[in-house]
Coordinates of C-alpha atoms and ligand atoms in Angstrom, one line a residue:
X1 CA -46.6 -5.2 -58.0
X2 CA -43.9 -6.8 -55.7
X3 CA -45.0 -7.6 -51.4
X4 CA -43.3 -4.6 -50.7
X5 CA -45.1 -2.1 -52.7
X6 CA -48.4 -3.9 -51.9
X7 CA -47.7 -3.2 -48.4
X8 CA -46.7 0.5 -48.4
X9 CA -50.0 0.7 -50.8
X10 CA -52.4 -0.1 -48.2
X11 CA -50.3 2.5 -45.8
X12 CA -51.2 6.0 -47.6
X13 CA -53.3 7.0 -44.6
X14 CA -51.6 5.7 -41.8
X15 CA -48.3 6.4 -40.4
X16 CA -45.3 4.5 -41.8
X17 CA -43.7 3.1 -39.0
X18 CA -47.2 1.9 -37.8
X19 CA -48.1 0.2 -40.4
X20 CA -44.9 -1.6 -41.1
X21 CA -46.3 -3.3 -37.9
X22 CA -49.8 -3.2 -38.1
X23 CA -51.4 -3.2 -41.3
X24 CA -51.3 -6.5 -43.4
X25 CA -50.1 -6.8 -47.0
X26 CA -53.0 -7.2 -49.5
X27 CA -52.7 -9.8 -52.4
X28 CA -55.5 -9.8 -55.0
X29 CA -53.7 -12.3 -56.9
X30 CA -52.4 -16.0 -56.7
X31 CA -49.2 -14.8 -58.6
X32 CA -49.1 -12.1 -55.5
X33 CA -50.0 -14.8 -52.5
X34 CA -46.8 -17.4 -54.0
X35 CA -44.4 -14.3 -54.3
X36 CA -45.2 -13.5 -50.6
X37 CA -45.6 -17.4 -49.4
X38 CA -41.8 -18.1 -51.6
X39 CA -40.4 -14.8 -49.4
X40 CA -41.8 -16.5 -46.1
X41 CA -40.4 -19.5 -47.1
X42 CA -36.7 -18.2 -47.9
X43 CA -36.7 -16.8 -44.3
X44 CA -37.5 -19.9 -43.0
X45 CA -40.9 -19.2 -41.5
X46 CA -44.3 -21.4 -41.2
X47 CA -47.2 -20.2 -42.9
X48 CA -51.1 -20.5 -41.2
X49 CA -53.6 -20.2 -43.5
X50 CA -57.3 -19.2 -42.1
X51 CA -59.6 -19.8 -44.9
X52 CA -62.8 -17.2 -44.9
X53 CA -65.8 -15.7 -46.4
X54 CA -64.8 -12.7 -45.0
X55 CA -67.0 -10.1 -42.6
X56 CA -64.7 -11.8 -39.8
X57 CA -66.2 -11.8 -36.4
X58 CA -64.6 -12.6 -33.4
X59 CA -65.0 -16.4 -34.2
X60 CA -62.8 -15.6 -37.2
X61 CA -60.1 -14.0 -35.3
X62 CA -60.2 -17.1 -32.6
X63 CA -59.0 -18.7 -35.7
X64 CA -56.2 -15.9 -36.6
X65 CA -55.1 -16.8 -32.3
X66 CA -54.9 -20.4 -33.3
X67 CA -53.0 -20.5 -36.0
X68 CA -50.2 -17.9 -34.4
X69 CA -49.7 -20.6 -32.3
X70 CA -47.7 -22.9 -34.4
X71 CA -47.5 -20.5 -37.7
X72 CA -44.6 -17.9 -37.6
X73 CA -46.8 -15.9 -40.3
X74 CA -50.6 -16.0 -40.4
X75 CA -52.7 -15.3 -43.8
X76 CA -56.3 -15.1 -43.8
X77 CA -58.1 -15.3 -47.1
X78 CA -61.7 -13.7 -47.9
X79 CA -63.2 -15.0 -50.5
X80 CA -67.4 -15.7 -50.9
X81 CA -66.6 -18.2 -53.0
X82 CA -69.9 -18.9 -55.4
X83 CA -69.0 -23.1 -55.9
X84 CA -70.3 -23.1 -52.5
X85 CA -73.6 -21.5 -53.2
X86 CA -76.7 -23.4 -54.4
X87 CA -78.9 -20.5 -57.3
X88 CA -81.7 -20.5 -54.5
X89 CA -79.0 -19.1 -51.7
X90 CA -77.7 -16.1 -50.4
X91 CA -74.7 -15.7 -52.4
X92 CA -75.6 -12.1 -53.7
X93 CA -76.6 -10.6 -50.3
X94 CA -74.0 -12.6 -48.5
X95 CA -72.9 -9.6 -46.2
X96 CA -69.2 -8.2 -47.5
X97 CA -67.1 -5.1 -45.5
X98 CA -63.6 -5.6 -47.2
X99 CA -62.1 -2.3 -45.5
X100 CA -63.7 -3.4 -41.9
X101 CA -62.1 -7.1 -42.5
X102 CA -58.5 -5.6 -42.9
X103 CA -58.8 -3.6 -39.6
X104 CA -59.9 -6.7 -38.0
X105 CA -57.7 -9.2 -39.3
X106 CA -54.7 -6.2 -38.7
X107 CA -55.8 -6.1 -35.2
X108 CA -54.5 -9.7 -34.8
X109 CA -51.6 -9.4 -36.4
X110 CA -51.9 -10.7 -39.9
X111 CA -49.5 -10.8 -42.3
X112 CA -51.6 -11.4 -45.3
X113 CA -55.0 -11.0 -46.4
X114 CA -55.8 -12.5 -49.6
X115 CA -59.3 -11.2 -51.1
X116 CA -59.1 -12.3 -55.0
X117 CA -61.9 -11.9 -57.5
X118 CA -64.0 -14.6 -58.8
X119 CA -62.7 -14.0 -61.7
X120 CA -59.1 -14.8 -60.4
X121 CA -60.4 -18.1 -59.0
X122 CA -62.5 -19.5 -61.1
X123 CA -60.6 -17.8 -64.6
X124 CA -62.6 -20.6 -67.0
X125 CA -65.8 -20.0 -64.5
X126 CA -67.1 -23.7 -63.6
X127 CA -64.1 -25.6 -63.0
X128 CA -63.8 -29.1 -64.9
X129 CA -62.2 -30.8 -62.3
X130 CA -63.2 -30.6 -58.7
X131 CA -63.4 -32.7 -55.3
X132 CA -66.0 -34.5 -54.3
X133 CA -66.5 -36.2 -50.5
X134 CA -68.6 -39.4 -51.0
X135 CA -72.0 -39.9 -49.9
X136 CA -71.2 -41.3 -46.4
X137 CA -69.4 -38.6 -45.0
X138 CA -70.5 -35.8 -47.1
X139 CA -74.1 -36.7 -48.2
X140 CA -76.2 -36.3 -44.9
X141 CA -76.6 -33.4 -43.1
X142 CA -75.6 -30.0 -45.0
X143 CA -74.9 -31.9 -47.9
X144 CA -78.1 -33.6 -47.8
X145 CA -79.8 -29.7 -47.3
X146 CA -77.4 -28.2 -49.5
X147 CA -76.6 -30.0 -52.7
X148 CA -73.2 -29.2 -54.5
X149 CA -72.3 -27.6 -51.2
X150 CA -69.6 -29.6 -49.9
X151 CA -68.2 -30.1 -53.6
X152 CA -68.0 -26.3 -54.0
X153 CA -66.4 -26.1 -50.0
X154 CA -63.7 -28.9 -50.8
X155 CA -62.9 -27.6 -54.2
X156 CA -62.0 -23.9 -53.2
X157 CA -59.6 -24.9 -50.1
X158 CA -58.2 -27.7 -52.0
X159 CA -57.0 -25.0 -54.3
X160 CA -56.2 -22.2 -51.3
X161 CA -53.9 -25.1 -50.0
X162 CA -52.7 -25.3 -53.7
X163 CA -51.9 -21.4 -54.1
X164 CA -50.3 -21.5 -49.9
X165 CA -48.8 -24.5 -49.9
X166 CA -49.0 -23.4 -46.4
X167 CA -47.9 -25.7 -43.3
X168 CA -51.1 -25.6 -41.7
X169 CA -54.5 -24.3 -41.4
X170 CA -57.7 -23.5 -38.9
X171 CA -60.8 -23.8 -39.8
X172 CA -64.2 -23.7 -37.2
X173 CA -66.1 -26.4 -34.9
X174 CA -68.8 -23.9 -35.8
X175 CA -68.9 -26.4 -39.5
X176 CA -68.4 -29.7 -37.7
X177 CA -68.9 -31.4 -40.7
X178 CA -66.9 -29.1 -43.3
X179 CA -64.0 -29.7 -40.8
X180 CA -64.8 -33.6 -40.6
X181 CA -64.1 -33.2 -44.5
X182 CA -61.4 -30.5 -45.2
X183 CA -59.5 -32.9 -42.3
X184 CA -60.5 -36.1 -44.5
X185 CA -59.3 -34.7 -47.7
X186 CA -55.8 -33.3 -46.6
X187 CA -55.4 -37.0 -45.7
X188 CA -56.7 -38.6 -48.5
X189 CA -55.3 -36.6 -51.0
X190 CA -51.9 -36.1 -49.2
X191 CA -52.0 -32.5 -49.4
X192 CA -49.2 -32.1 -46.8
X193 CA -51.4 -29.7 -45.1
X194 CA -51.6 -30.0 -40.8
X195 CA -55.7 -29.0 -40.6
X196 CA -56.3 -27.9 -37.2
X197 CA -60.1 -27.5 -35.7
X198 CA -60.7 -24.3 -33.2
X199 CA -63.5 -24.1 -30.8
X200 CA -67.1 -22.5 -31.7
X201 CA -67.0 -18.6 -30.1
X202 CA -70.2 -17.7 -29.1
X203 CA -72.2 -14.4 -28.3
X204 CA -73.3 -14.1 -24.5
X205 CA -76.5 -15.5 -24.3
X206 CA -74.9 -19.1 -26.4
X207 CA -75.5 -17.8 -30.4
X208 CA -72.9 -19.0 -32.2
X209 CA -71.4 -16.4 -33.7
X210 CA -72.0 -16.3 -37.4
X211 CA -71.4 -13.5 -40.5
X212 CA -75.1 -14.8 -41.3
X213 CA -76.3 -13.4 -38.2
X214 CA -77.0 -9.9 -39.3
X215 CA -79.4 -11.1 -41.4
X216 CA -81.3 -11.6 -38.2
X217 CA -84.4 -9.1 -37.2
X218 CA -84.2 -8.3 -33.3
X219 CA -87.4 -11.2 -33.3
X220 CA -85.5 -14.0 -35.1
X221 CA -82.3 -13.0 -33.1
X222 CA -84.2 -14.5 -29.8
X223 CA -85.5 -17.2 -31.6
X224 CA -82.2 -18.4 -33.0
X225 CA -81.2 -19.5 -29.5
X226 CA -83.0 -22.2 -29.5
X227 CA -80.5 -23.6 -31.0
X228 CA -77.5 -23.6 -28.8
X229 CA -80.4 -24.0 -25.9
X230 CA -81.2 -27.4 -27.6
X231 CA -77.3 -28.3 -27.7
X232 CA -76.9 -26.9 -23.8
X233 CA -79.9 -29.0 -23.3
X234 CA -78.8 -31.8 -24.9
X235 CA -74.9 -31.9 -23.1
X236 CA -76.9 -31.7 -19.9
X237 CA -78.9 -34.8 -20.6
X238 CA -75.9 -36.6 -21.6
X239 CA -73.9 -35.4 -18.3
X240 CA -77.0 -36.5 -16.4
X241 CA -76.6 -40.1 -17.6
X242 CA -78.8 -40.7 -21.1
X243 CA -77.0 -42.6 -23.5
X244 CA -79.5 -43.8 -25.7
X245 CA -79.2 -41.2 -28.6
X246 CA -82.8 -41.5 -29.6
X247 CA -83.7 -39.8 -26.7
X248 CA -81.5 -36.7 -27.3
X249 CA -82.5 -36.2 -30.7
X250 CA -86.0 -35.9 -29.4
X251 CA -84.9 -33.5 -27.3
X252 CA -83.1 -31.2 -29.6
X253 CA -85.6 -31.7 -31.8
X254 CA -88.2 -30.7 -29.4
X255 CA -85.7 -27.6 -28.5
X256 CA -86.7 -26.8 -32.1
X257 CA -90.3 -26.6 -31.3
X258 CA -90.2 -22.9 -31.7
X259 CA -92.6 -20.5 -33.3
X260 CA -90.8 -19.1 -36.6
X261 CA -87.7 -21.6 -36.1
X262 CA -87.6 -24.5 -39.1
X263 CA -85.8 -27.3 -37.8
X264 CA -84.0 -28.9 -40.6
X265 CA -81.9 -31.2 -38.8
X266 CA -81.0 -32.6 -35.2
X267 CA -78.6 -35.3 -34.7
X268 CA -76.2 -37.5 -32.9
X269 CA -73.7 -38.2 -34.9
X270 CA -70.3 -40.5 -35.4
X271 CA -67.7 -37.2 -35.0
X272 CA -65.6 -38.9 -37.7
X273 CA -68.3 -40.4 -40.5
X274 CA -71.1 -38.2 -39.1
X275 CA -73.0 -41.4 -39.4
X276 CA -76.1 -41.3 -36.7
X277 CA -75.5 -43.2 -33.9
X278 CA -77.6 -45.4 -31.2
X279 CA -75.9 -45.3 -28.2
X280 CA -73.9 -42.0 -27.3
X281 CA -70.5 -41.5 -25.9
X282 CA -68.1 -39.2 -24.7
X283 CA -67.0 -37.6 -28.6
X284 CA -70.4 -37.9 -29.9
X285 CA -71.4 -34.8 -31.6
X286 CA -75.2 -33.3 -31.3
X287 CA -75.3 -31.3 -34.6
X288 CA -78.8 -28.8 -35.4
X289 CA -80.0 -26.9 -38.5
X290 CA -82.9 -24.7 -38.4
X291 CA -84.1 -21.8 -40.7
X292 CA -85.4 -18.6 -38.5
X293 CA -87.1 -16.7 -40.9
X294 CA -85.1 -17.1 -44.0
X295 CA -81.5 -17.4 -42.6
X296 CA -80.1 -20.5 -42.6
X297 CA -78.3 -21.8 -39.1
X298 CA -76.3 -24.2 -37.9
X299 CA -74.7 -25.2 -34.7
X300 CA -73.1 -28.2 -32.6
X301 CA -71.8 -29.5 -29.8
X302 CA -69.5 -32.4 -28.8
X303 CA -70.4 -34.7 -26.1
X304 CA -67.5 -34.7 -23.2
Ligands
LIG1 P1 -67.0 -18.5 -43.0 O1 -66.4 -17.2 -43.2 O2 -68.3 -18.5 -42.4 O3 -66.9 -19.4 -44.2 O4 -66.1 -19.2 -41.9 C1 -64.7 -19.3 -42.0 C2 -64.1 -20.1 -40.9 O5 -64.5 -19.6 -39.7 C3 -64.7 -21.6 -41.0 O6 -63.6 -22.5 -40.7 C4 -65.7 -21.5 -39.9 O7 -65.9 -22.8 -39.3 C5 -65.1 -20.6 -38.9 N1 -66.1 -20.0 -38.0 C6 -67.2 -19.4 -38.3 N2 -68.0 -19.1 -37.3 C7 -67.2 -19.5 -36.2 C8 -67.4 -19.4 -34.8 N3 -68.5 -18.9 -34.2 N4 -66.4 -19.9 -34.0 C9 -65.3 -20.4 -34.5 N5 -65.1 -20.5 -35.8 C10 -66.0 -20.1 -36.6

């Protein structure tokens, strides 16, 4: 099915002359993403890639923003990609609103939205060649929590950036240290790819925003800001003067201190190697993990 058709199939229900503007076209394929990415490039136009698991919130779409900055033509892929997943995790509940996602992602202006099958993917299932970040940078933290997590993160862009070839791509402060590694591996593998890092959108009350948090009952919902309270906590220790970083992981740890909130992690960490440091400075990240009930969190801030 050429771009074109793709695009007028995704317009049965709405005008025509609206969606030539507003709807984006929808490639289930890789053969369909490099037919659309070769037509971009023939017209001489950038391509942004947004890499996603899809049920995009507004932190998602922050993302879309970014990459229209310096992009000419924005795709955003959804894909829950299973590599990622350890068997005791949420892949099968992992919440998924395909139809929802395309409204959203239209409402910014999208160009493409690629959503392929696992099957697509991962044709062979378990791929026999994948990337691995070492221990230093990609063995503490979530990939101490999570084993296998990082290889199956790594693997799956490296191969979006294979099927896009695209100029550049966003991906979230929200996974400080996913970024730390997608940005590592771009470099260290040369993948000609300009990774760009947007800032963590949060709800109202400091939540950062999060496809996971639906999973939350109204309780665990109030409990979950301990979290960004810790890191809020945390910036206003460091703005206050402390520098020894021992002292502010005791503090986010004790943000922690929570009824129904597991803290997993809460450090100070190198923003480059994510290696714990003793004294902090300005760039220093404060990263937390906790589980509130049985969803999984995460959040961060960066010492300025
Ligand atoms: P996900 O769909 O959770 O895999 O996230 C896709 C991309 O969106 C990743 O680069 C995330 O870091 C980013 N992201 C997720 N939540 C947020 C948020 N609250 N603010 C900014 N970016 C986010």
């Amino acid at each position: 099915m050429s771009v074109e058709s793709l695009a007028a199939a995704e317009c049965i229900d709405v005008a025509a002359a609206e969606c030539a503007d507003a709807a984006p076209v929808v490639a289930r394929t890789k053969a369909e993403v490099r037919a659309w990415v070769a037509e971009q490039r023939a017209a001489g136009k950038r391509v942004g890639l947004v890499p996603t698991m899809g049920y995009l919130h507004d932190g998602h779409l922050s993302l879309i923003d970014r990459a229209r900055e310096t992009a000419d033509v924005v795709a955003v892929s959804i894909f829950v990609n299973p590599l990622q997943f350890g068997p005791a995790e949420d892949l099968d509940r992992y919440p998924r609103d395909l139809e929802r996602d395309l409204a959203l992602a239209a409402s910014r202006g999208t160009e493409l939205v690629f959503a392929p099958s696992a099957a697509d993917m991962y044709p062979e299932g378990e791929p026999r060649v994948s990337v691995l970040p070492d221990e230093e940078i990609g063995g503490r933290l979530d990939g101490g929590a999570r084993p296998g997590h990082f290889r199956g993160v790594l693997t799956v862009v490296a191969k979006l950036f294979g099927i896009f070839t695209p100029d550049m791509a966003v991906f979230g402060q929200k996974d400080f240290q996913q970024a730390a590694l997608i940005r590592r591996m771009a470099l260290d593998l040369d993948q000609g790819v300009r990774v760009e890092v947007a800032p963590i959108v949060r709800e109202p009350d400091g939540l950062a925003m999060s496809s996971r948090n639906v999973y939350l009952s109204p309780e665990e919902r109030e409990r979950a800001r301990a979290l960004s309270r810790g890191l809020e906590h945390g910036r206003a220790l460091f703005a206050a003067g402390e520098r020894d970083a021992e002292a502010l992981r005791a503090a986010l740890w004790k943000a922690l201190e929570v009824p129904g909130v597991q803290a997993e992690y809460a450090e100070a960490a190198n923003p480059l190697t994510l290696e714990p440091v003793a004294t902090a400075d300005s760039g220093t990240v404060l990263l937390v993990a906790a589980r509130v009930g049985r969803t999984r969190l995460i959040d961060n801030a960066v010492l300025s």
